Amino acid sequence: MKRTLTLILALLLTLTVLSGCGGAASSASAAAGEAEADYGYTGSADLNGAKYGAWPADAPAASADSPAEAQESGGSRVDNAKLIYTASMNAETTDFDGCAADLEKLVAQMDGYFENTSVSNYGSGYRSGSYTVRIPAAQFQAFCKQVGSLCHVTYRDSSAENVSETYYDTQSRLETQRTKLERLQTLLKQADKMEDIITIESAISDTELTIEQLSGTLRNYDALVDYATVYVNLEEVYKLSNTEEPSAGFASRIGTAFSSGWKNFVAAMESFAVALAYGWVWLVLLAAIAAAFVALSRRSRARKLAKKAAQPAPVPKKPEDKPE
């Protein structure tokens, strides 16, 4: 029984060191020695060495962003950086259908895809489109420029988030967990007691769950790094904003002001007419209510006049005889 407890203690110390607790390296070495005596395992007791594939915290060997590996591959930190590109654009167009079709063609030409698409009409007669586009990172800048040639861009904001440190740290942790899983599987094959087998299988289950989570994180980062995300808001308008050229002289400015005022008046009247067309049912209903109210008022007034006319005229009083 004492020997079994010693084995379990050695196993727990080994798992703790493999998970990143470097301060317990010396205790784990002694425990690993006891595990070798029990299981006949001849592996290295140095858990931070190359045998176990773990790296010191100050020099992660598995990181592709390390200076040594970058120098060997002829690259640099910039080449190995993991950047997530994101952009937001607001645009206007007077031809919504044509611009939307051109946007679809552009996305297909650049090997991208639409992650989300929605088109709405709020009753004003003009449509609004919202698109979430995923574009290969190498085509990010070219795509943003091409969108500006398809429609009138009124706002644009772009950013590049550097996730290299988090990415390579996650990658190192994943390699450590995979090595840890291999060692646990080796110990499981050599275990001959049921309580030891149960303990090792529980540790294997936890390690496999951690590996799955870290792998999912890396896949998510790879998807965000490989394909940039561009949010495009497309508005259908009667006239593009901020497209007038500055006037040179006073007379030209006056003429432009009158012309713009007339265009704005015509646009306002058109919008008013469109609003009336959308609300004709309410106009008819209000007109019917008003007509009924006027008819009732006239009828009530006519009744009052007829009633007043039907009443007999008052008889004048005779003057009383005055005394002599």
mmCIF file of C-alpha atoms in Angstrom:
data_model
loop_
_atom_site.group_PDB
_atom_site.id
_atom_site.type_symbol
_atom_site.label_atom_id
_atom_site.label_comp_id
_atom_site.label_asym_id
_atom_site.label_seq_id
_atom_site.Cartn_x
_atom_site.Cartn_y
_atom_site.Cartn_z
ATOM 1 C CA MET A 1 0.000 0.000 0.000
ATOM 2 C CA LYS A 2 2.853 2.343 0.830
ATOM 3 C CA ARG A 3 4.417 1.609 -2.516
ATOM 4 C CA THR A 4 1.138 2.452 -4.320
ATOM 5 C CA LEU A 5 0.804 5.793 -2.532
ATOM 6 C CA THR A 6 4.400 6.610 -3.470
ATOM 7 C CA LEU A 7 3.631 5.842 -7.117
ATOM 8 C CA ILE A 8 0.506 8.049 -7.137
ATOM 9 C CA LEU A 9 2.436 10.897 -5.509
ATOM 10 C CA ALA A 10 5.172 10.580 -8.118
ATOM 11 C CA LEU A 11 2.600 10.653 -10.920
ATOM 12 C CA LEU A 12 0.854 13.777 -9.575
ATOM 13 C CA LEU A 13 4.175 15.594 -9.198
ATOM 14 C CA THR A 14 5.109 14.657 -12.774
ATOM 15 C CA LEU A 15 1.792 15.963 -14.145
ATOM 16 C CA THR A 16 2.190 19.209 -12.197
ATOM 17 C CA VAL A 17 5.631 19.862 -13.693
ATOM 18 C CA LEU A 18 4.438 19.061 -17.225
ATOM 19 C CA SER A 19 1.610 21.609 -16.818
ATOM 20 C CA GLY A 20 4.102 24.408 -16.311
ATOM 21 C CA CYS A 21 5.071 24.385 -12.623
ATOM 22 C CA GLY A 22 8.798 24.616 -13.102
ATOM 23 C CA GLY A 23 9.484 25.283 -9.413
ATOM 24 C CA ALA A 24 8.794 21.618 -8.541
ATOM 25 C CA ALA A 25 11.379 20.180 -10.960
ATOM 26 C CA SER A 26 13.704 18.697 -8.328
ATOM 27 C CA SER A 27 10.893 16.991 -6.390
ATOM 28 C CA ALA A 28 9.441 15.621 -9.624
ATOM 29 C CA SER A 29 12.821 14.150 -10.595
ATOM 30 C CA ALA A 30 12.946 12.107 -7.401
ATOM 31 C CA ALA A 31 9.347 11.029 -7.856
ATOM 32 C CA ALA A 32 10.035 10.037 -11.464
ATOM 33 C CA GLY A 33 12.891 7.888 -10.247
ATOM 34 C CA GLU A 34 10.499 6.002 -7.999
ATOM 35 C CA ALA A 35 8.081 5.597 -10.902
ATOM 36 C CA GLU A 36 10.890 4.079 -13.001
ATOM 37 C CA ALA A 37 11.632 1.578 -10.259
ATOM 38 C CA ASP A 38 7.980 0.524 -10.062
ATOM 39 C CA TYR A 39 7.125 0.468 -13.790
ATOM 40 C CA GLY A 40 10.514 -0.258 -15.248
ATOM 41 C CA TYR A 41 10.390 3.004 -17.208
ATOM 42 C CA THR A 42 13.789 4.177 -18.401
ATOM 43 C CA GLY A 43 12.927 7.682 -19.594
ATOM 44 C CA SER A 44 14.782 10.835 -18.575
ATOM 45 C CA ALA A 45 13.905 12.260 -15.154
ATOM 46 C CA ASP A 46 14.661 15.804 -16.378
ATOM 47 C CA LEU A 47 11.131 17.004 -17.124
ATOM 48 C CA ASN A 48 12.309 20.321 -18.573
ATOM 49 C CA GLY A 49 14.758 18.692 -20.959
ATOM 50 C CA ALA A 50 14.429 17.799 -24.624
ATOM 51 C CA LYS A 51 13.242 14.288 -23.721
ATOM 52 C CA TYR A 52 9.878 15.602 -22.525
ATOM 53 C CA GLY A 53 9.592 18.452 -25.008
ATOM 54 C CA ALA A 54 8.938 21.136 -22.360
ATOM 55 C CA TRP A 55 10.582 24.554 -22.619
ATOM 56 C CA PRO A 56 11.700 27.091 -20.011
ATOM 57 C CA ALA A 57 9.363 30.025 -19.580
ATOM 58 C CA ASP A 58 11.970 32.536 -20.779
ATOM 59 C CA ALA A 59 12.797 30.719 -24.040
ATOM 60 C CA PRO A 60 9.916 28.776 -25.639
ATOM 61 C CA ALA A 61 11.531 26.443 -28.148
ATOM 62 C CA ALA A 62 8.307 25.667 -30.025
ATOM 63 C CA SER A 63 7.583 29.279 -30.872
ATOM 64 C CA ALA A 64 8.006 29.995 -34.573
ATOM 65 C CA ASP A 65 8.500 33.617 -33.587
ATOM 66 C CA SER A 66 11.718 32.955 -31.680
ATOM 67 C CA PRO A 67 14.832 34.766 -33.028
ATOM 68 C CA ALA A 68 16.779 31.546 -33.607
ATOM 69 C CA GLU A 69 14.136 29.914 -35.786
ATOM 70 C CA ALA A 70 13.420 33.157 -37.615
ATOM 71 C CA GLN A 71 17.117 33.497 -38.411
ATOM 72 C CA GLU A 72 17.363 29.914 -39.666
ATOM 73 C CA SER A 73 14.354 30.303 -41.964
ATOM 74 C CA GLY A 74 15.610 33.637 -43.261
ATOM 75 C CA GLY A 75 12.462 35.400 -41.997
ATOM 76 C CA SER A 76 11.808 37.989 -39.305
ATOM 77 C CA ARG A 77 9.361 38.738 -36.524
ATOM 78 C CA VAL A 78 7.262 40.733 -38.966
ATOM 79 C CA ASP A 79 7.054 37.794 -41.369
ATOM 80 C CA ASN A 80 6.008 35.434 -38.564
ATOM 81 C CA ALA A 81 3.626 37.881 -36.882
ATOM 82 C CA LYS A 82 0.010 36.844 -36.489
ATOM 83 C CA LEU A 83 -2.136 39.853 -37.459
ATOM 84 C CA ILE A 84 -5.928 40.056 -37.475
ATOM 85 C CA TYR A 85 -7.110 42.665 -40.008
ATOM 86 C CA THR A 86 -10.502 44.337 -39.512
ATOM 87 C CA ALA A 87 -12.177 47.216 -41.351
ATOM 88 C CA SER A 88 -15.507 49.074 -41.182
ATOM 89 C CA MET A 89 -16.855 51.057 -44.147
ATOM 90 C CA ASN A 90 -19.935 53.238 -44.694
ATOM 91 C CA ALA A 91 -20.837 53.870 -48.332
ATOM 92 C CA GLU A 92 -23.558 55.502 -50.448
ATOM 93 C CA THR A 93 -24.932 54.688 -53.888
ATOM 94 C CA THR A 94 -27.720 55.853 -56.177
ATOM 95 C CA ASP A 95 -27.881 52.408 -57.847
ATOM 96 C CA PHE A 96 -28.304 49.931 -54.996
ATOM 97 C CA ASP A 97 -28.922 46.827 -57.102
ATOM 98 C CA GLY A 98 -25.955 47.445 -59.390
ATOM 99 C CA CYS A 99 -23.599 48.245 -56.511
ATOM 100 C CA ALA A 100 -24.670 45.146 -54.548
ATOM 101 C CA ALA A 101 -24.094 42.950 -57.619
ATOM 102 C CA ASP A 102 -20.644 44.484 -58.192
ATOM 103 C CA LEU A 103 -19.760 43.886 -54.545
ATOM 104 C CA GLU A 104 -20.671 40.197 -54.884
ATOM 105 C CA LYS A 105 -18.486 39.893 -57.995
ATOM 106 C CA LEU A 106 -15.561 41.590 -56.250
ATOM 107 C CA VAL A 107 -15.769 39.254 -53.253
ATOM 108 C CA ALA A 108 -15.844 36.214 -55.544
ATOM 109 C CA GLN A 109 -12.870 37.470 -57.581
ATOM 110 C CA MET A 110 -10.775 37.807 -54.433
ATOM 111 C CA ASP A 111 -11.691 34.310 -53.169
ATOM 112 C CA GLY A 112 -13.684 35.706 -50.258
ATOM 113 C CA TYR A 113 -17.160 35.006 -48.981
ATOM 114 C CA PHE A 114 -20.080 36.715 -47.234
ATOM 115 C CA GLU A 115 -20.361 35.742 -43.590
ATOM 116 C CA ASN A 116 -23.546 37.765 -43.117
ATOM 117 C CA THR A 117 -25.862 39.751 -45.394
ATOM 118 C CA SER A 118 -28.986 41.771 -44.595
ATOM 119 C CA VAL A 119 -31.004 44.308 -46.622
ATOM 120 C CA SER A 120 -33.699 46.469 -45.037
ATOM 121 C CA ASN A 121 -36.197 49.128 -46.050
ATOM 122 C CA TYR A 122 -37.571 51.335 -43.292
ATOM 123 C CA GLY A 123 -40.451 52.782 -45.347
ATOM 124 C CA SER A 124 -38.578 55.733 -46.823
ATOM 125 C CA GLY A 125 -38.276 54.081 -50.250
ATOM 126 C CA TYR A 126 -34.491 53.771 -49.930
ATOM 127 C CA ARG A 127 -32.768 50.512 -49.012
ATOM 128 C CA SER A 128 -29.920 49.836 -46.625
ATOM 129 C CA GLY A 129 -27.558 46.854 -46.814
ATOM 130 C CA SER A 130 -25.259 45.444 -44.130
ATOM 131 C CA TYR A 131 -22.546 42.983 -45.188
ATOM 132 C CA THR A 132 -19.894 41.076 -43.254
ATOM 133 C CA VAL A 133 -17.215 40.044 -45.746
ATOM 134 C CA ARG A 134 -14.300 37.646 -45.159
ATOM 135 C CA ILE A 135 -11.372 38.316 -47.495
ATOM 136 C CA PRO A 136 -7.927 36.620 -47.638
ATOM 137 C CA ALA A 137 -5.521 38.721 -45.597
ATOM 138 C CA ALA A 138 -3.275 39.238 -48.624
ATOM 139 C CA GLN A 139 -6.197 40.888 -50.475
ATOM 140 C CA PHE A 140 -7.299 43.108 -47.582
ATOM 141 C CA GLN A 141 -5.926 46.459 -48.784
ATOM 142 C CA ALA A 142 -6.839 45.807 -52.419
ATOM 143 C CA PHE A 143 -10.414 44.947 -51.487
ATOM 144 C CA CYS A 144 -10.896 48.131 -49.453
ATOM 145 C CA LYS A 145 -9.617 50.229 -52.369
ATOM 146 C CA GLN A 146 -11.866 48.450 -54.866
ATOM 147 C CA VAL A 147 -14.946 49.059 -52.708
ATOM 148 C CA GLY A 148 -14.190 52.784 -52.980
ATOM 149 C CA SER A 149 -14.430 52.509 -56.774
ATOM 150 C CA LEU A 150 -17.813 50.746 -56.632
ATOM 151 C CA CYS A 151 -19.588 53.245 -54.390
ATOM 152 C CA HIS A 152 -19.101 56.531 -52.554
ATOM 153 C CA VAL A 153 -17.302 55.768 -49.271
ATOM 154 C CA THR A 154 -18.155 58.246 -46.507
ATOM 155 C CA TYR A 155 -16.332 56.525 -43.630
ATOM 156 C CA ARG A 156 -13.570 53.950 -43.302
ATOM 157 C CA ASP A 157 -11.713 52.581 -40.293
ATOM 158 C CA SER A 158 -9.206 49.708 -40.322
ATOM 159 C CA SER A 159 -7.033 48.031 -37.703
ATOM 160 C CA ALA A 160 -4.482 45.228 -37.376
ATOM 161 C CA GLU A 161 -4.382 43.357 -34.065
ATOM 162 C CA ASN A 162 -1.133 41.538 -33.304
ATOM 163 C CA VAL A 163 -1.904 38.249 -31.527
ATOM 164 C CA SER A 164 1.545 36.692 -32.025
ATOM 165 C CA GLU A 165 2.373 36.429 -28.328
ATOM 166 C CA THR A 166 -0.938 34.797 -27.421
ATOM 167 C CA TYR A 167 -0.868 32.540 -30.490
ATOM 168 C CA TYR A 168 2.630 31.145 -29.945
ATOM 169 C CA ASP A 169 2.060 30.818 -26.216
ATOM 170 C CA THR A 170 -1.045 28.737 -26.933
ATOM 171 C CA GLN A 171 0.933 26.694 -29.450
ATOM 172 C CA SER A 172 3.645 25.993 -26.869
ATOM 173 C CA ARG A 173 1.063 24.955 -24.278
ATOM 174 C CA LEU A 174 -0.534 22.629 -26.830
ATOM 175 C CA GLU A 175 2.799 20.912 -27.558
ATOM 176 C CA THR A 176 3.410 20.531 -23.825
ATOM 177 C CA GLN A 177 -0.009 18.951 -23.321
ATOM 178 C CA ARG A 178 0.552 16.557 -26.231
ATOM 179 C CA THR A 179 3.871 15.439 -24.750
ATOM 180 C CA LYS A 180 2.188 15.078 -21.393
ATOM 181 C CA LEU A 181 -0.490 12.875 -22.990
ATOM 182 C CA GLU A 182 2.158 10.615 -24.524
ATOM 183 C CA ARG A 183 3.867 10.134 -21.148
ATOM 184 C CA LEU A 184 0.536 9.376 -19.471
ATOM 185 C CA GLN A 185 -0.312 6.810 -22.128
ATOM 186 C CA THR A 186 3.092 5.153 -21.578
ATOM 187 C CA LEU A 187 2.484 5.012 -17.815
ATOM 188 C CA LEU A 188 -1.002 3.592 -18.425
ATOM 189 C CA LYS A 189 0.420 0.720 -20.470
ATOM 190 C CA GLN A 190 2.874 -0.104 -17.663
ATOM 191 C CA ALA A 191 0.370 0.206 -14.792
ATOM 192 C CA ASP A 192 -0.842 -3.079 -13.269
ATOM 193 C CA LYS A 193 -3.036 -1.896 -10.369
ATOM 194 C CA MET A 194 -6.608 -0.777 -10.769
ATOM 195 C CA GLU A 195 -6.343 2.338 -8.586
ATOM 196 C CA ASP A 196 -3.282 3.466 -10.548
ATOM 197 C CA ILE A 197 -5.076 2.850 -13.836
ATOM 198 C CA ILE A 198 -8.094 4.908 -12.692
ATOM 199 C CA THR A 199 -5.879 7.805 -11.599
ATOM 200 C CA ILE A 200 -3.908 7.821 -14.855
ATOM 201 C CA GLU A 201 -7.047 7.555 -17.018
ATOM 202 C CA SER A 202 -8.578 10.553 -15.198
ATOM 203 C CA ALA A 203 -5.409 12.563 -15.882
ATOM 204 C CA ILE A 204 -5.527 11.462 -19.553
ATOM 205 C CA SER A 205 -9.150 12.631 -19.855
ATOM 206 C CA ASP A 206 -8.307 16.054 -18.416
ATOM 207 C CA THR A 207 -5.295 16.377 -20.709
ATOM 208 C CA GLU A 208 -7.319 15.450 -23.810
ATOM 209 C CA LEU A 209 -9.918 18.094 -22.900
ATOM 210 C CA THR A 210 -7.182 20.724 -22.545
ATOM 211 C CA ILE A 211 -5.713 19.697 -25.903
ATOM 212 C CA GLU A 212 -9.106 20.029 -27.549
ATOM 213 C CA GLN A 213 -9.638 23.506 -26.101
ATOM 214 C CA LEU A 214 -6.168 24.735 -27.106
ATOM 215 C CA SER A 215 -6.560 23.269 -30.604
ATOM 216 C CA GLY A 216 -9.903 25.069 -30.985
ATOM 217 C CA THR A 217 -8.299 28.346 -29.906
ATOM 218 C CA LEU A 218 -5.553 27.961 -32.501
ATOM 219 C CA ARG A 219 -8.051 27.099 -35.239
ATOM 220 C CA ASN A 220 -10.034 30.218 -34.392
ATOM 221 C CA TYR A 221 -6.885 32.361 -34.523
ATOM 222 C CA ASP A 222 -5.878 30.797 -37.855
ATOM 223 C CA ALA A 223 -9.292 31.604 -39.339
ATOM 224 C CA LEU A 224 -9.092 35.230 -38.178
ATOM 225 C CA VAL A 225 -5.493 35.647 -39.337
ATOM 226 C CA ASP A 226 -5.924 34.004 -42.746
ATOM 227 C CA TYR A 227 -9.131 35.890 -43.592
ATOM 228 C CA ALA A 228 -9.645 39.567 -42.798
ATOM 229 C CA THR A 229 -13.080 40.815 -41.732
ATOM 230 C CA VAL A 230 -14.652 43.823 -43.475
ATOM 231 C CA TYR A 231 -17.991 45.311 -42.362
ATOM 232 C CA VAL A 232 -19.707 47.223 -45.198
ATOM 233 C CA ASN A 233 -22.823 49.380 -44.639
ATOM 234 C CA LEU A 234 -24.339 50.419 -47.979
ATOM 235 C CA GLU A 235 -27.012 53.155 -48.107
ATOM 236 C CA GLU A 236 -29.211 53.959 -51.102
ATOM 237 C CA VAL A 237 -29.564 57.747 -51.499
ATOM 238 C CA TYR A 238 -31.117 60.207 -53.931
ATOM 239 C CA LYS A 239 -27.911 62.236 -54.136
ATOM 240 C CA LEU A 240 -24.393 61.436 -52.945
ATOM 241 C CA SER A 241 -23.220 63.557 -50.020
ATOM 242 C CA ASN A 242 -20.129 65.783 -50.031
ATOM 243 C CA THR A 243 -19.600 65.529 -53.789
ATOM 244 C CA GLU A 244 -19.900 69.198 -54.801
ATOM 245 C CA GLU A 245 -16.715 70.906 -55.900
ATOM 246 C CA PRO A 246 -15.851 74.198 -54.150
ATOM 247 C CA SER A 247 -16.859 77.318 -56.061
ATOM 248 C CA ALA A 248 -14.212 79.757 -57.197
ATOM 249 C CA GLY A 249 -15.996 83.117 -56.938
ATOM 250 C CA PHE A 250 -18.889 84.839 -55.180
ATOM 251 C CA ALA A 251 -21.243 84.676 -58.186
ATOM 252 C CA SER A 252 -20.482 81.011 -58.653
ATOM 253 C CA ARG A 253 -21.080 80.359 -54.959
ATOM 254 C CA ILE A 254 -24.437 82.177 -55.135
ATOM 255 C CA GLY A 255 -25.437 80.156 -58.194
ATOM 256 C CA THR A 256 -24.409 76.929 -56.513
ATOM 257 C CA ALA A 257 -26.354 77.882 -53.381
ATOM 258 C CA PHE A 258 -29.546 78.577 -55.392
ATOM 259 C CA SER A 259 -29.081 75.373 -57.366
ATOM 260 C CA SER A 260 -28.512 73.321 -54.210
ATOM 261 C CA GLY A 261 -31.476 74.981 -52.506
ATOM 262 C CA TRP A 262 -33.759 74.145 -55.424
ATOM 263 C CA LYS A 263 -32.479 70.537 -55.530
ATOM 264 C CA ASN A 264 -33.024 70.175 -51.810
ATOM 265 C CA PHE A 265 -36.547 71.601 -52.138
ATOM 266 C CA VAL A 266 -37.384 69.207 -54.967
ATOM 267 C CA ALA A 267 -35.920 66.291 -52.971
ATOM 268 C CA ALA A 268 -37.963 67.304 -49.914
ATOM 269 C CA MET A 269 -41.169 67.535 -51.973
ATOM 270 C CA GLU A 270 -40.466 64.151 -53.536
ATOM 271 C CA SER A 271 -39.896 62.642 -50.101
ATOM 272 C CA PHE A 272 -43.134 64.251 -48.900
ATOM 273 C CA ALA A 273 -45.022 62.838 -51.901
ATOM 274 C CA VAL A 274 -43.537 59.396 -51.268
ATOM 275 C CA ALA A 275 -44.554 59.627 -47.594
ATOM 276 C CA LEU A 276 -48.103 60.586 -48.642
ATOM 277 C CA ALA A 277 -48.190 57.644 -51.042
ATOM 278 C CA TYR A 278 -47.156 55.285 -48.249
ATOM 279 C CA GLY A 279 -49.755 56.805 -45.880
ATOM 280 C CA TRP A 280 -52.741 57.155 -48.256
ATOM 281 C CA VAL A 281 -54.842 54.763 -46.194
ATOM 282 C CA TRP A 282 -54.473 56.949 -43.129
ATOM 283 C CA LEU A 283 -55.251 60.054 -45.198
ATOM 284 C CA VAL A 284 -58.483 58.512 -46.489
ATOM 285 C CA LEU A 285 -59.439 57.440 -42.980
ATOM 286 C CA LEU A 286 -58.772 60.917 -41.559
ATOM 287 C CA ALA A 287 -60.728 62.512 -44.411
ATOM 288 C CA ALA A 288 -63.706 60.209 -43.735
ATOM 289 C CA ILE A 289 -63.622 61.041 -40.032
ATOM 290 C CA ALA A 290 -63.451 64.780 -40.798
ATOM 291 C CA ALA A 291 -66.375 64.541 -43.269
ATOM 292 C CA ALA A 292 -68.477 62.637 -40.751
ATOM 293 C CA PHE A 293 -67.728 65.234 -38.069
ATOM 294 C CA VAL A 294 -68.716 68.108 -40.404
ATOM 295 C CA ALA A 295 -71.939 66.316 -41.405
ATOM 296 C CA LEU A 296 -72.897 65.711 -37.783
ATOM 297 C CA SER A 297 -72.172 69.342 -36.918
ATOM 298 C CA ARG A 298 -74.376 70.617 -39.752
ATOM 299 C CA ARG A 299 -77.183 68.239 -38.845
ATOM 300 C CA SER A 300 -77.084 69.296 -35.227
ATOM 301 C CA ARG A 301 -77.129 72.942 -36.193
ATOM 302 C CA ALA A 302 -80.094 72.372 -38.574
ATOM 303 C CA ARG A 303 -82.046 70.662 -35.816
ATOM 304 C CA LYS A 304 -81.442 73.529 -33.471
ATOM 305 C CA LEU A 305 -82.653 76.025 -36.085
ATOM 306 C CA ALA A 306 -85.771 73.953 -36.887
ATOM 307 C CA LYS A 307 -86.642 73.605 -33.226
ATOM 308 C CA LYS A 308 -86.247 77.302 -32.723
ATOM 309 C CA ALA A 309 -88.491 78.074 -35.733
ATOM 310 C CA ALA A 310 -91.237 75.712 -34.513
ATOM 311 C CA GLN A 311 -91.673 77.508 -31.237
ATOM 312 C CA PRO A 312 -94.674 80.053 -31.175
ATOM 313 C CA ALA A 313 -93.860 83.687 -31.230
ATOM 314 C CA PRO A 314 -94.248 85.395 -27.867
ATOM 315 C CA VAL A 315 -97.501 87.444 -27.394
ATOM 316 C CA PRO A 316 -96.792 91.091 -26.628
ATOM 317 C CA LYS A 317 -98.155 92.274 -23.317
ATOM 318 C CA LYS A 318 -100.982 94.866 -23.298
ATOM 319 C CA PRO A 319 -100.135 98.130 -21.667
ATOM 320 C CA GLU A 320 -101.917 98.619 -18.338
ATOM 321 C CA ASP A 321 -104.356 101.466 -17.869
ATOM 322 C CA LYS A 322 -102.773 104.260 -16.013
ATOM 323 C CA PRO A 323 -104.882 105.898 -13.256
ATOM 324 C CA GLU A 324 -106.207 109.343 -13.989
#
